[in-house]
Amino acid sequence: MDNAKPQLMDRPKAEAKHAASETSGAALVSALDELLGVQADVALDAVPVPHRRVERWKYTPVAAWWKDVLASEVQTVAAAGCEANPVPGLDAYRLVFVNGTFDAAASDLPVHTGVMCMPVSQRGDAPLQSADAFSPEESDWFAGLNGRYSQEGLYLRVAQGVELDRPILIHHHTCGAGVFNVLRHDIALGLNASVKIVQWSTAAAEADGAVNVLTRADVGEGARLHIDKVQDEEGTVRHIAFEDIRQGKASQVEVHTITVRGAWVRNDLAFRINGQGAHAELNGAFLPGEGEFVDNHTTVDHRVPHCTSSENYKGILYGKSTGVFNGKVFVRPDAQQTNAYQQNANILASDMASMNAKPELEIYADDVKCSHGCTVGQFDSDALFYARSRGVGLEAAKAMLVHAFIGDVLKGLAVTEVRLEVEHRLAEKHGWDVWSDHLNDDA
Amino acid sequence: MLKINELKASVEEAAILKGLNLTINPGEVHAIMGPNGSGKSTLASVLAGREEYEVEGGSVDFNGADLLDMDATERARAGLFLAFQYPVEIPGVSNINFMRAAVNGKREHEGLEPIKGKAFLDMVKKKAQLVELDGRLRNRSVNEGFSGGEKKRNEIFQMAMLEPELAILDETDSGLDIDALRIVSDGVNAMRSPERSFLVITHYQRLLEYIVPDFVHVLVDGRIVRSGGKELALELEEKGYDWIKEDIVA
């Protein structure tokens, strides 16, 4: 079809221009310029502050807080009274960042042939990957903030054929008031390299401010990148995270995003599949409680033939919480033989909870297999009654159904210790005394 | 053990049970037969505590306690068991974990510690033999992909695990071939004891050849219209339900 000329990823920009009459956040920008210094020449006036008339921000309110003037406080996890390793029993290399600053004392960097793994601030002259026309900095004001101000994060290069023996745990911690915790992780994997990364975000109970993390990864031919991303933040921090992922031929990338806790969380994942035979996997589970907001935006851009992508997001919403899922799949005209799958299922566990779910498939190739499903429902009352008729308590029965519901997402996590800790924290948050997998563990 | 007095119940504002009386003593097996729509399954659901059913009047005493005052979980823990006509599939919850939660729920009610893994598995093994439940089914998701016969055997397995005082079997014979019917019935018969009672709900007399009742009741339009011994079932089989209906009108 000739008239269906793909606009593809310039759409957010078009919307942005339409909204150009809105404020550009100049006051905040000049405050941050003074506070943090301009790290890169990223102009913020080209893209306006998001507001709800822009499609990508329709369900995601930012007006109430984006202009809060922010301060930056240098801290360490020890001073913050926080454990450096939030995942008990996990044997991993560790990079700890507190309020955007590298905490050397709490970190444990790998010494490994073919691996350069260090905080960005210690990389010397080595260049970072630059943003391009499709990077989030070009179309998203918050990503623009990251581009302009971030000066720290993980710098990782894994050479051809190197498989890192342990996962790398990146721990982001936020504490104090009015903190702007901005980080950019820069990852490049060579031919057939392989690495597992755990991104774990915590915040202290009294913390407020913003967390803004951008992860840019260039995954080379045949390389494998697994990211287990866990958000468990107390306080009232607003967490926005971007993944800008470029995949080479026959590469495999998996990102598993689990939101345990967070007052306001937005994850914006963009996968560009540039090489044939590549596979992208994006899974997520979010269980917001009273007053919490969780938004998952994903974009998978199939640019070449013979690639696959699989996406599975599950939400369970409690109390007066709000969820957003927006899953965009582009299949460009050249991307024949694409196999793309997307699933988003949600349970409203309360009458006050709301979920805004939107699958968006734009397919411009004719020989492809693309499927998607999206549901918003409630707990299965037949299953609950069945369990209760066997003497299982109502809350335990619900916990059992929850575990069954998100079980496939949790099982996908690359690191077992992460899964166990996530289950533990979810059970703690929601007051479940039965977490059915544990029944099996000692059986 | 169970004393139902003038029980009236409705679902979605339609009156189904219209003053039902029934007394079951320990060790007795009672069968309730009746035509479709007479209220047999409603009775089972109301007794088990299904919330969609509205109790409009009457009382149910279970071992001296007010059954209608308890929720479904409490009734189960107090010793009441319902074998479902249509057992529910619960994808993602393994049969064995499901039963472990159930057994521990009951133990908690009795003030006991959760059962140890080894003791639990021994118990599962023993009880599964009772209904020849395939070992693989224990680790599969609850009822998911089970055949009709496997589902009903699983119900009886669960009953054996929970050792109820009163078991209600709701059309357990539906969808069973003759071999499965024998296995299920053997399982039930093995559990008969002077302390345990059964309420067997069925449309057909066939099941009662295998599970021989002490009493047979005929339920028509929400009331028990006739009670008798096991021979009543044979009479019904021979003459059909219309005979009873005509009898009432006459």
XYZ file of C-alpha atoms in Angstrom:
693
model
C 0.000 0.000 0.000
C 1.699 3.139 -1.216
C -0.422 5.580 0.700
C 0.590 4.020 3.998
C 3.953 5.674 3.991
C 5.351 5.038 7.412
C 5.896 7.994 9.643
C 7.231 5.597 12.202
C 9.052 7.100 15.042
C 8.826 10.772 14.158
C 5.303 10.866 15.474
C 6.104 11.907 19.037
C 8.104 14.795 17.618
C 5.181 15.951 15.513
C 3.046 15.982 18.609
C 5.752 17.818 20.419
C 5.751 20.599 17.839
C 2.013 20.849 18.041
C 2.345 21.540 21.718
C 5.181 24.006 21.380
C 3.118 26.789 22.845
C 3.484 25.143 26.252
C 6.124 26.210 28.663
C 9.590 24.886 27.975
C 10.443 24.614 31.636
C 12.968 27.420 31.342
C 12.955 28.211 35.060
C 13.786 24.653 36.050
C 16.388 24.381 33.314
C 18.222 27.473 34.470
C 18.070 26.267 38.086
C 19.495 22.909 37.079
C 22.108 24.539 34.837
C 23.366 26.333 37.903
C 23.104 23.383 40.233
C 24.525 20.603 38.075
C 26.237 22.358 35.217
C 25.460 21.613 31.586
C 27.120 18.306 30.755
C 26.097 18.058 27.138
C 24.675 20.478 24.669
C 21.136 19.190 24.685
C 18.667 21.969 24.108
C 15.515 21.560 26.103
C 13.426 24.173 24.371
C 12.979 22.065 21.226
C 10.711 19.680 23.139
C 8.136 21.058 25.554
C 7.402 19.745 29.005
C 4.962 16.870 28.583
C 1.322 17.467 29.296
C -1.820 15.448 28.926
C -2.777 16.665 25.471
C 0.237 14.840 24.078
C -0.737 11.266 23.271
C 2.254 9.667 24.956
C 1.482 11.530 28.158
C -2.288 11.375 28.054
C -2.644 9.183 31.118
C 0.530 10.238 32.850
C 0.234 13.385 34.934
C 3.384 15.412 35.539
C 1.978 18.922 35.987
C 1.911 18.690 39.764
C 5.589 18.110 40.273
C 7.883 18.543 37.279
C 8.895 22.061 38.164
C 9.732 21.426 41.801
C 13.098 23.024 42.301
C 15.619 20.334 42.940
C 18.721 20.120 45.028
C 21.540 17.646 44.831
C 23.008 16.067 47.892
C 26.103 13.909 47.828
C 25.626 10.836 49.977
C 26.778 7.256 50.411
C 24.616 4.229 51.035
C 26.316 3.713 54.384
C 25.424 7.262 55.451
C 21.901 6.675 54.175
C 21.616 3.558 56.340
C 21.006 1.388 53.313
C 22.491 -1.970 52.463
C 24.889 -1.903 49.538
C 23.573 -5.229 48.279
C 19.783 -5.173 48.269
C 19.570 -8.751 46.990
C 20.583 -11.179 49.739
C 22.776 -14.009 48.565
C 23.405 -12.498 45.152
C 27.005 -12.933 44.116
C 27.461 -10.036 41.741
C 29.755 -7.213 40.736
C 28.321 -4.045 42.130
C 28.074 -0.400 41.233
C 26.285 1.712 43.789
C 25.030 5.183 42.976
C 23.519 7.360 45.657
C 21.700 10.483 44.540
C 23.507 10.209 41.228
C 26.996 9.945 42.753
C 29.167 6.843 42.565
C 29.754 5.253 45.968
C 33.165 3.628 45.558
C 33.268 2.146 49.051
C 30.073 0.193 48.492
C 30.961 -0.956 44.998
C 32.829 -3.986 43.735
C 33.991 -3.727 40.129
C 34.970 -6.684 37.974
C 38.575 -7.270 37.010
C 38.063 -9.403 33.951
C 39.828 -9.721 30.637
C 37.910 -8.032 27.874
C 35.637 -6.164 30.245
C 35.717 -2.466 30.983
C 33.281 -1.840 33.763
C 33.469 1.366 35.753
C 31.555 4.483 36.614
C 31.285 6.901 33.687
C 33.309 9.459 35.670
C 36.340 7.142 35.706
C 36.388 6.144 32.046
C 38.951 8.746 31.059
C 38.883 9.716 27.390
C 36.788 6.800 26.239
C 33.790 8.142 24.343
C 30.205 7.540 25.292
C 27.719 6.486 22.679
C 25.919 9.465 21.312
C 22.237 9.922 20.964
C 20.867 9.797 17.442
C 17.675 10.957 15.781
C 15.759 8.050 17.269
C 17.074 8.326 20.801
C 14.632 9.425 23.489
C 16.519 12.687 24.050
C 15.176 13.818 20.689
C 11.548 13.429 21.527
C 11.149 13.381 25.290
C 11.736 16.323 27.577
C 12.729 14.142 30.540
C 15.202 12.237 28.395
C 16.473 15.648 27.321
C 17.056 16.508 30.980
C 19.047 13.313 31.278
C 21.112 14.186 28.221
C 21.863 17.679 29.460
C 22.724 16.887 33.065
C 23.770 13.280 33.535
C 27.425 12.873 34.357
C 27.504 9.489 36.054
C 26.384 5.917 35.493
C 27.741 2.576 34.396
C 30.291 2.504 31.624
C 30.498 -1.038 30.286
C 32.317 -2.493 27.327
C 32.448 -6.231 26.841
C 34.806 -7.475 24.163
C 34.127 -10.071 21.513
C 33.260 -13.500 22.859
C 33.494 -12.533 26.521
C 30.895 -13.864 28.859
C 30.916 -12.180 32.238
C 30.983 -14.773 35.021
C 28.700 -12.919 37.418
C 25.867 -10.447 37.006
C 26.524 -6.736 37.393
C 24.280 -5.196 39.994
C 23.618 -1.502 39.540
C 22.054 -0.144 42.686
C 20.429 3.293 42.521
C 19.547 4.758 45.872
C 17.804 8.056 46.522
C 17.661 9.769 49.888
C 17.003 13.243 51.222
C 14.619 15.929 50.058
C 14.322 17.471 46.617
C 16.951 15.204 45.098
C 17.567 15.038 41.369
C 19.105 11.628 40.832
C 20.175 11.517 37.219
C 22.189 8.672 35.693
C 23.071 7.397 32.270
C 24.335 3.866 31.751
C 26.312 3.253 28.625
C 26.704 -0.350 27.510
C 28.256 -1.878 24.422
C 28.658 -5.592 23.841
C 30.954 -6.990 21.190
C 30.437 -9.993 18.949
C 28.927 -12.908 20.929
C 29.538 -11.215 24.264
C 27.154 -11.927 27.100
C 26.246 -10.139 30.297
C 23.493 -10.081 32.872
C 22.663 -6.808 34.547
C 20.489 -6.207 37.566
C 19.227 -2.642 37.983
C 17.839 -2.223 41.437
C 16.355 1.089 42.569
C 15.628 1.951 46.175
C 14.713 5.147 47.969
C 14.537 6.077 51.620
C 11.182 6.601 53.306
C 11.700 10.348 53.601
C 13.105 10.750 50.074
C 11.503 12.952 47.496
C 12.582 14.364 44.181
C 13.174 12.790 40.815
C 15.069 9.761 39.554
C 15.937 9.896 35.876
C 17.861 6.944 34.452
C 18.707 6.372 30.822
C 20.281 3.091 29.732
C 21.773 3.045 26.265
C 22.934 -0.312 24.986
C 24.499 -1.317 21.732
C 24.280 -5.079 21.476
C 26.581 -6.508 18.863
C 26.163 -9.461 16.583
C 25.274 -12.630 18.453
C 25.582 -10.869 21.791
C 23.243 -11.423 24.720
C 22.098 -8.814 27.203
C 19.753 -9.596 30.078
C 18.512 -6.820 32.303
C 16.497 -7.517 35.442
C 15.127 -4.170 36.483
C 13.527 -3.831 39.888
C 11.980 -0.682 41.287
C 11.303 -0.692 44.999
C 11.316 2.912 46.108
C 9.835 4.328 49.261
C 9.173 8.016 49.793
C 7.658 10.133 47.060
C 10.366 10.037 44.396
C 9.250 10.204 40.784
C 11.106 7.646 38.747
C 11.450 7.896 35.003
C 13.597 5.436 33.122
C 14.526 5.107 29.472
C 16.058 2.172 27.676
C 17.540 2.988 24.299
C 18.539 -0.369 22.878
C 20.046 -1.125 19.490
C 20.300 -4.728 18.489
C 22.666 -6.244 15.975
C 22.361 -9.406 13.958
C 21.291 -12.524 15.876
C 21.554 -10.708 19.188
C 19.244 -11.365 22.110
C 18.092 -8.753 24.566
C 15.744 -9.278 27.462
C 14.497 -6.590 29.810
C 12.351 -7.640 32.755
C 10.849 -4.709 34.612
C 9.315 -5.347 38.018
C 7.792 -2.436 39.878
C 7.397 -3.432 43.502
C 6.905 0.038 44.956
C 6.983 3.605 43.729
C 4.860 6.705 44.144
C 5.206 7.560 40.466
C 7.058 5.399 37.952
C 7.379 5.596 34.212
C 9.396 3.142 32.158
C 9.985 3.959 28.531
C 11.695 1.169 26.617
C 12.695 1.480 22.994
C 14.208 -1.423 21.073
C 15.585 -0.932 17.624
C 16.184 -4.192 15.868
C 18.813 -3.498 13.242
C 20.179 -6.955 12.465
C 18.530 -10.073 11.105
C 17.811 -13.022 13.359
C 17.657 -10.902 16.499
C 15.267 -11.493 19.362
C 13.879 -8.920 21.784
C 12.027 -9.824 24.936
C 10.269 -7.336 27.193
C 8.413 -8.532 30.245
C 7.036 -6.656 33.180
C 4.981 -6.933 36.311
C 3.643 -4.048 38.326
C 1.580 -4.177 41.512
C 0.875 -0.614 42.567
C -0.753 -0.042 45.931
C -2.754 2.844 47.342
C -1.933 6.110 45.602
C 0.817 4.695 43.401
C 1.186 5.291 39.694
C 3.019 2.975 37.283
C 3.397 3.569 33.552
C 5.099 1.221 31.088
C 5.639 2.520 27.591
C 7.392 0.211 25.150
C 8.447 0.525 21.542
C 9.783 -2.318 19.465
C 10.967 -1.200 16.068
C 11.417 -4.087 13.639
C 13.615 -2.676 10.878
C 14.975 -5.804 9.218
C 13.622 -9.223 8.264
C 13.617 -12.461 10.251
C 13.457 -11.077 13.759
C 11.261 -11.916 16.691
C 9.970 -9.983 19.656
C 7.926 -11.087 22.600
C 6.314 -8.865 25.154
C 4.395 -9.825 28.291
C 3.257 -7.242 30.843
C 1.075 -8.070 33.818
C -0.470 -5.584 36.202
C -2.382 -5.996 39.434
C -3.711 -2.743 40.799
C -4.671 -2.262 44.433
C -6.337 0.557 46.336
C -6.607 3.845 44.525
C -3.762 3.200 42.114
C -3.328 3.882 38.429
C -1.546 1.948 35.734
C -0.649 2.712 32.143
C 0.552 0.352 29.466
C 1.330 1.483 25.967
C 2.985 -1.065 23.733
C 4.036 0.042 20.316
C 5.266 -2.394 17.709
C 6.500 -1.114 14.377
C 7.133 -3.496 11.556
C 8.823 -1.576 8.791
C 8.301 -2.419 5.125
C 11.599 -4.307 4.922
C 10.972 -6.352 8.041
C 9.405 -9.378 6.376
C 9.118 -12.631 8.322
C 8.835 -10.739 11.576
C 7.217 -12.617 14.422
C 6.024 -10.183 17.082
C 3.933 -11.052 20.092
C 2.505 -8.728 22.685
C 0.419 -9.526 25.719
C -0.823 -7.186 28.443
C -3.148 -8.519 31.115
C -4.348 -6.595 34.132
C -6.347 -7.301 37.251
C -8.107 -4.529 39.107
C -7.980 -5.718 42.714
C -9.973 -2.730 43.922
C -12.970 -0.742 42.722
C -10.909 2.430 43.001
C -8.015 1.320 40.805
C -7.770 2.245 37.157
C -5.782 0.925 34.237
C -5.178 2.533 30.854
C -3.953 -0.020 28.365
C -3.194 0.583 24.741
C -1.573 -1.813 22.309
C -0.366 -0.090 19.149
C 0.724 -2.194 16.232
C 1.834 -0.503 13.049
C 2.642 -3.055 10.414
C 3.951 -2.097 6.991
C 5.229 -5.476 5.837
C 2.872 -8.115 4.500
C 4.563 -11.389 5.362
C 4.642 -11.186 9.132
C 3.081 -12.796 12.157
C 2.009 -10.286 14.744
C -0.395 -10.946 17.555
C -1.436 -9.074 20.616
C -3.860 -9.405 23.460
C -4.941 -6.983 26.111
C -7.266 -7.599 29.039
C -8.421 -5.730 32.112
C -10.412 -7.805 34.572
C -10.910 -8.804 38.156
C -9.974 -11.804 40.235
C -11.661 -14.973 38.994
C -14.492 -15.366 41.498
C -14.952 -19.054 40.669
C -11.311 -19.765 41.442
C -11.505 -17.764 44.675
C -14.602 -19.652 45.803
C -13.031 -22.968 44.868
C -9.950 -22.219 46.965
C -12.024 -20.957 49.885
C -14.227 -24.040 49.768
C -11.023 -25.967 50.513
C -10.339 -23.867 53.581
C -7.898 -21.392 52.043
C -8.404 -17.862 53.432
C -9.571 -15.129 51.071
C -6.308 -13.168 51.183
C -4.227 -16.317 50.783
C -6.417 -17.373 47.871
C -5.876 -13.993 46.211
C -2.136 -14.204 46.816
C -2.187 -17.603 45.167
C -3.952 -16.211 42.111
C -1.589 -13.232 42.009
C 1.403 -15.514 42.056
C -0.080 -17.631 39.305
C -0.898 -14.503 37.298
C 2.540 -12.895 37.410
C 4.414 -16.190 37.771
C 5.407 -16.368 34.121
C 6.889 -12.869 34.281
C 8.809 -13.567 37.491
C 10.117 -16.873 36.149
C 11.576 -14.952 33.209
C 13.926 -12.982 35.454
C 17.485 -13.831 34.513
C 18.788 -14.069 38.091
C 17.106 -16.444 40.562
C 18.095 -14.442 43.652
C 16.383 -11.427 42.130
C 13.172 -13.383 41.672
C 13.219 -14.633 45.253
C 13.868 -11.160 46.648
C 11.125 -9.661 44.473
C 8.679 -12.282 45.751
C 9.749 -11.567 49.301
C 9.290 -7.829 48.900
C 5.942 -8.166 47.172
C 4.697 -10.452 49.937
C 5.911 -7.950 52.510
C 4.279 -5.008 50.763
C 0.925 -6.692 50.319
C 0.922 -8.617 53.597
C 0.720 -12.056 52.019
C 1.638 -14.863 54.365
C 1.241 -17.480 51.685
C 3.477 -17.170 48.695
C 2.727 -20.418 47.015
C 6.079 -21.121 45.420
C 7.652 -21.280 48.840
C 5.391 -24.208 49.553
C 7.240 -26.061 46.890
C 10.698 -24.991 47.994
C 10.816 -27.169 51.063
C 8.467 -29.857 49.782
C -24.480 -33.076 62.468
C -26.420 -30.991 59.931
C -29.890 -29.616 60.532
C -31.470 -27.584 57.754
C -34.670 -25.844 58.785
C -37.040 -24.112 56.330
C -34.169 -22.946 54.154
C -35.119 -20.397 51.515
C -32.583 -19.133 48.990
C -32.519 -17.218 45.726
C -30.081 -16.381 43.016
C -30.398 -13.180 41.004
C -33.770 -12.596 42.662
C -35.206 -15.921 41.508
C -36.383 -18.046 44.442
C -34.864 -21.528 44.169
C -35.079 -23.106 47.610
C -38.517 -22.601 49.109
C -38.419 -24.018 52.608
C -36.163 -27.033 52.693
C -35.828 -29.287 55.727
C -33.193 -31.963 56.155
C -31.385 -33.543 59.068
C -28.226 -35.585 58.665
C -26.747 -37.524 61.568
C -23.114 -38.657 61.891
C -22.232 -41.606 59.684
C -25.271 -41.301 57.462
C -25.288 -41.145 53.680
C -28.144 -39.119 52.266
C -28.945 -38.864 48.585
C -30.845 -35.980 47.072
C -32.417 -36.639 43.701
C -34.567 -34.427 41.608
C -35.300 -33.139 38.151
C -33.228 -30.417 36.501
C -33.878 -27.013 38.014
C -35.294 -28.373 41.259
C -32.565 -26.693 43.341
C -30.098 -29.543 43.931
C -26.962 -27.642 43.005
C -28.271 -24.472 44.655
C -28.510 -26.402 47.904
C -24.878 -27.524 47.529
C -23.703 -23.970 46.749
C -25.673 -22.400 49.596
C -24.289 -24.912 52.084
C -20.713 -24.320 50.863
C -21.128 -20.543 51.184
C -21.159 -19.302 47.627
C -21.806 -15.568 47.844
C -23.897 -15.226 44.700
C -26.688 -17.089 46.498
C -28.901 -15.089 48.791
C -30.325 -16.853 51.828
C -33.827 -15.449 52.344
C -34.830 -17.420 55.387
C -34.444 -20.497 57.537
C -31.438 -21.808 59.424
C -28.655 -24.339 59.068
C -27.021 -25.803 62.139
C -23.682 -27.574 61.651
C -22.427 -29.351 64.773
C -24.082 -26.759 66.978
C -22.811 -23.736 65.052
C -24.737 -21.429 62.728
C -23.415 -22.443 59.328
C -24.970 -19.463 57.549
C -22.970 -17.136 59.761
C -19.659 -18.483 58.466
C -17.890 -17.589 55.216
C -16.808 -20.262 52.738
C -13.351 -20.623 54.259
C -14.705 -21.013 57.785
C -17.201 -23.644 56.670
C -14.452 -25.679 55.040
C -12.270 -25.390 58.117
C -15.206 -26.435 60.282
C -15.325 -29.713 58.347
C -17.638 -29.176 55.401
C -16.494 -30.207 51.938
C -18.105 -29.685 48.554
C -17.058 -31.837 45.612
C -17.877 -29.577 42.666
C -20.005 -30.582 39.730
C -17.676 -28.476 37.582
C -14.275 -28.339 39.309
C -12.547 -25.015 38.632
C -9.306 -24.759 36.671
C -6.670 -22.518 38.228
C -3.829 -22.036 35.746
C -0.449 -21.422 37.333
C -1.290 -22.900 40.741
C -0.009 -26.440 41.089
C -2.389 -29.016 42.487
C 0.054 -29.875 45.207
C 0.608 -26.284 46.367
C -3.119 -25.742 46.306
C -3.650 -28.688 48.631
C -0.802 -27.638 50.851
C -2.457 -24.253 51.359
C -5.765 -25.977 52.051
C -4.314 -28.449 54.548
C -2.400 -25.667 56.294
C -5.518 -23.512 56.428
C -7.281 -26.276 58.284
C -4.295 -26.870 60.568
C -4.123 -23.171 61.397
C -7.792 -23.332 62.384
C -6.990 -26.263 64.659
C -4.055 -24.420 66.214
C -1.461 -26.673 64.571
C 1.827 -25.753 62.932
C 2.006 -25.889 59.112
C 2.601 -29.434 57.913
C 6.197 -30.450 57.165
C 7.131 -31.128 53.566
C 7.883 -34.807 54.043
C 4.730 -35.542 56.053
C 2.683 -33.711 53.464
C 4.137 -35.643 50.549
C 3.576 -38.947 52.344
C -0.023 -37.948 52.904
C -0.447 -36.970 49.245
C 0.952 -40.291 48.125
C -1.369 -42.268 50.351
C -4.506 -40.324 49.499
C -3.778 -40.257 45.782
C -3.746 -44.065 45.749
C -7.311 -44.015 46.980
C -8.551 -42.627 43.666
C -5.655 -43.820 41.492
C -4.666 -40.197 40.821
C -1.727 -40.078 38.449
C 1.405 -38.620 40.032
C 1.806 -36.197 37.166
C -1.557 -34.624 37.912
C -0.353 -33.586 41.344
C 2.221 -31.248 39.877
C 0.056 -29.843 37.121
C -1.997 -26.691 37.553
C -5.224 -27.289 39.432
C -7.607 -29.107 37.082
C -6.045 -27.486 34.026
C -6.252 -29.812 31.070
C -7.653 -32.628 33.231
C -10.224 -34.917 31.636
C -13.689 -35.037 33.173
C -12.825 -38.212 35.050
C -9.506 -36.792 36.279
C -11.238 -33.706 37.599
C -13.731 -35.756 39.599
C -11.005 -38.017 40.929
C -9.119 -34.904 41.943
C -12.178 -33.741 43.893
C -12.264 -36.998 45.831
C -8.500 -36.813 46.348
C -8.957 -33.357 47.861
C -11.740 -34.665 50.052
C -9.489 -37.460 51.279
C -6.743 -34.929 52.040
C -9.051 -32.691 54.058
C -10.951 -35.476 55.856
C -14.199 -33.533 56.252
C -16.996 -34.381 58.654
C -19.619 -33.722 56.043
C -18.957 -34.154 52.342
C -21.397 -32.892 49.740
C -20.966 -34.528 46.354
C -22.627 -32.378 43.700
C -23.425 -34.525 40.661
C -20.087 -36.221 40.989
C -21.266 -38.852 38.509
C -21.831 -36.368 35.689
C -19.379 -36.853 32.868
C -17.958 -40.084 34.274
C -17.606 -43.311 32.363
C -18.236 -46.548 34.193
C -14.590 -47.119 35.196
C -14.170 -43.632 36.583
C -17.488 -43.938 38.368
C -16.248 -47.093 40.075
C -12.947 -45.496 41.089
C -14.627 -42.383 42.463
C -17.215 -44.444 44.317
C -14.590 -46.755 45.787
C -12.770 -43.668 47.035
C -15.901 -42.350 48.686
C -16.803 -45.737 50.195
C -13.319 -46.091 51.644
C -13.935 -42.858 53.518
C -17.262 -43.844 54.993
C -17.107 -43.996 58.765
C -19.447 -43.665 61.752
C -18.252 -40.068 62.224
C -18.429 -38.897 58.630
C -21.590 -38.044 56.733
C -22.273 -37.638 53.040
C -24.830 -35.726 51.065
C -24.871 -37.164 47.557
C -26.624 -35.034 44.961
C -27.427 -36.798 41.740
C -29.824 -36.812 38.863
C -29.502 -40.523 38.174
C -29.918 -43.602 40.278
C -26.773 -45.137 38.758
C -24.348 -43.546 41.232
C -26.393 -44.916 44.143
C -25.630 -48.450 43.035
C -22.031 -47.706 43.900
C -22.498 -45.364 46.847
C -25.409 -46.948 48.643
C -27.356 -44.340 50.623
C -29.156 -44.731 53.922
C -31.792 -42.217 52.893
C -33.070 -40.871 49.608
C -34.864 -37.540 49.281
C -36.642 -36.151 46.284
C -36.279 -32.440 45.683
C -38.907 -30.757 43.522
C -39.290 -27.008 43.122
C -37.109 -26.131 46.096
C -38.639 -28.492 48.630
C -38.085 -32.083 49.670
C -41.316 -33.725 48.659
C -40.577 -37.307 49.519
C -38.046 -39.232 51.622
C -37.400 -42.880 51.908
C -34.780 -45.604 51.870
C -32.569 -46.618 48.968
C -35.526 -48.333 47.264
C -37.018 -44.891 46.567
C -34.212 -44.296 44.088
C -35.136 -47.434 42.197
C -38.758 -46.433 42.127
C -37.793 -43.032 40.698
C -35.614 -44.673 38.078
C -38.515 -46.823 37.026
C -41.315 -44.282 37.074
C -39.470 -41.030 36.348
C -39.781 -37.673 38.110
C -43.150 -36.939 36.569
C -44.612 -39.595 38.786
C -43.621 -37.634 41.885
C -44.772 -34.343 40.404
C -48.178 -35.794 39.542
C -48.327 -37.309 42.980
C -47.819 -33.884 44.573
C -50.462 -32.219 42.464
C -52.942 -34.991 43.173
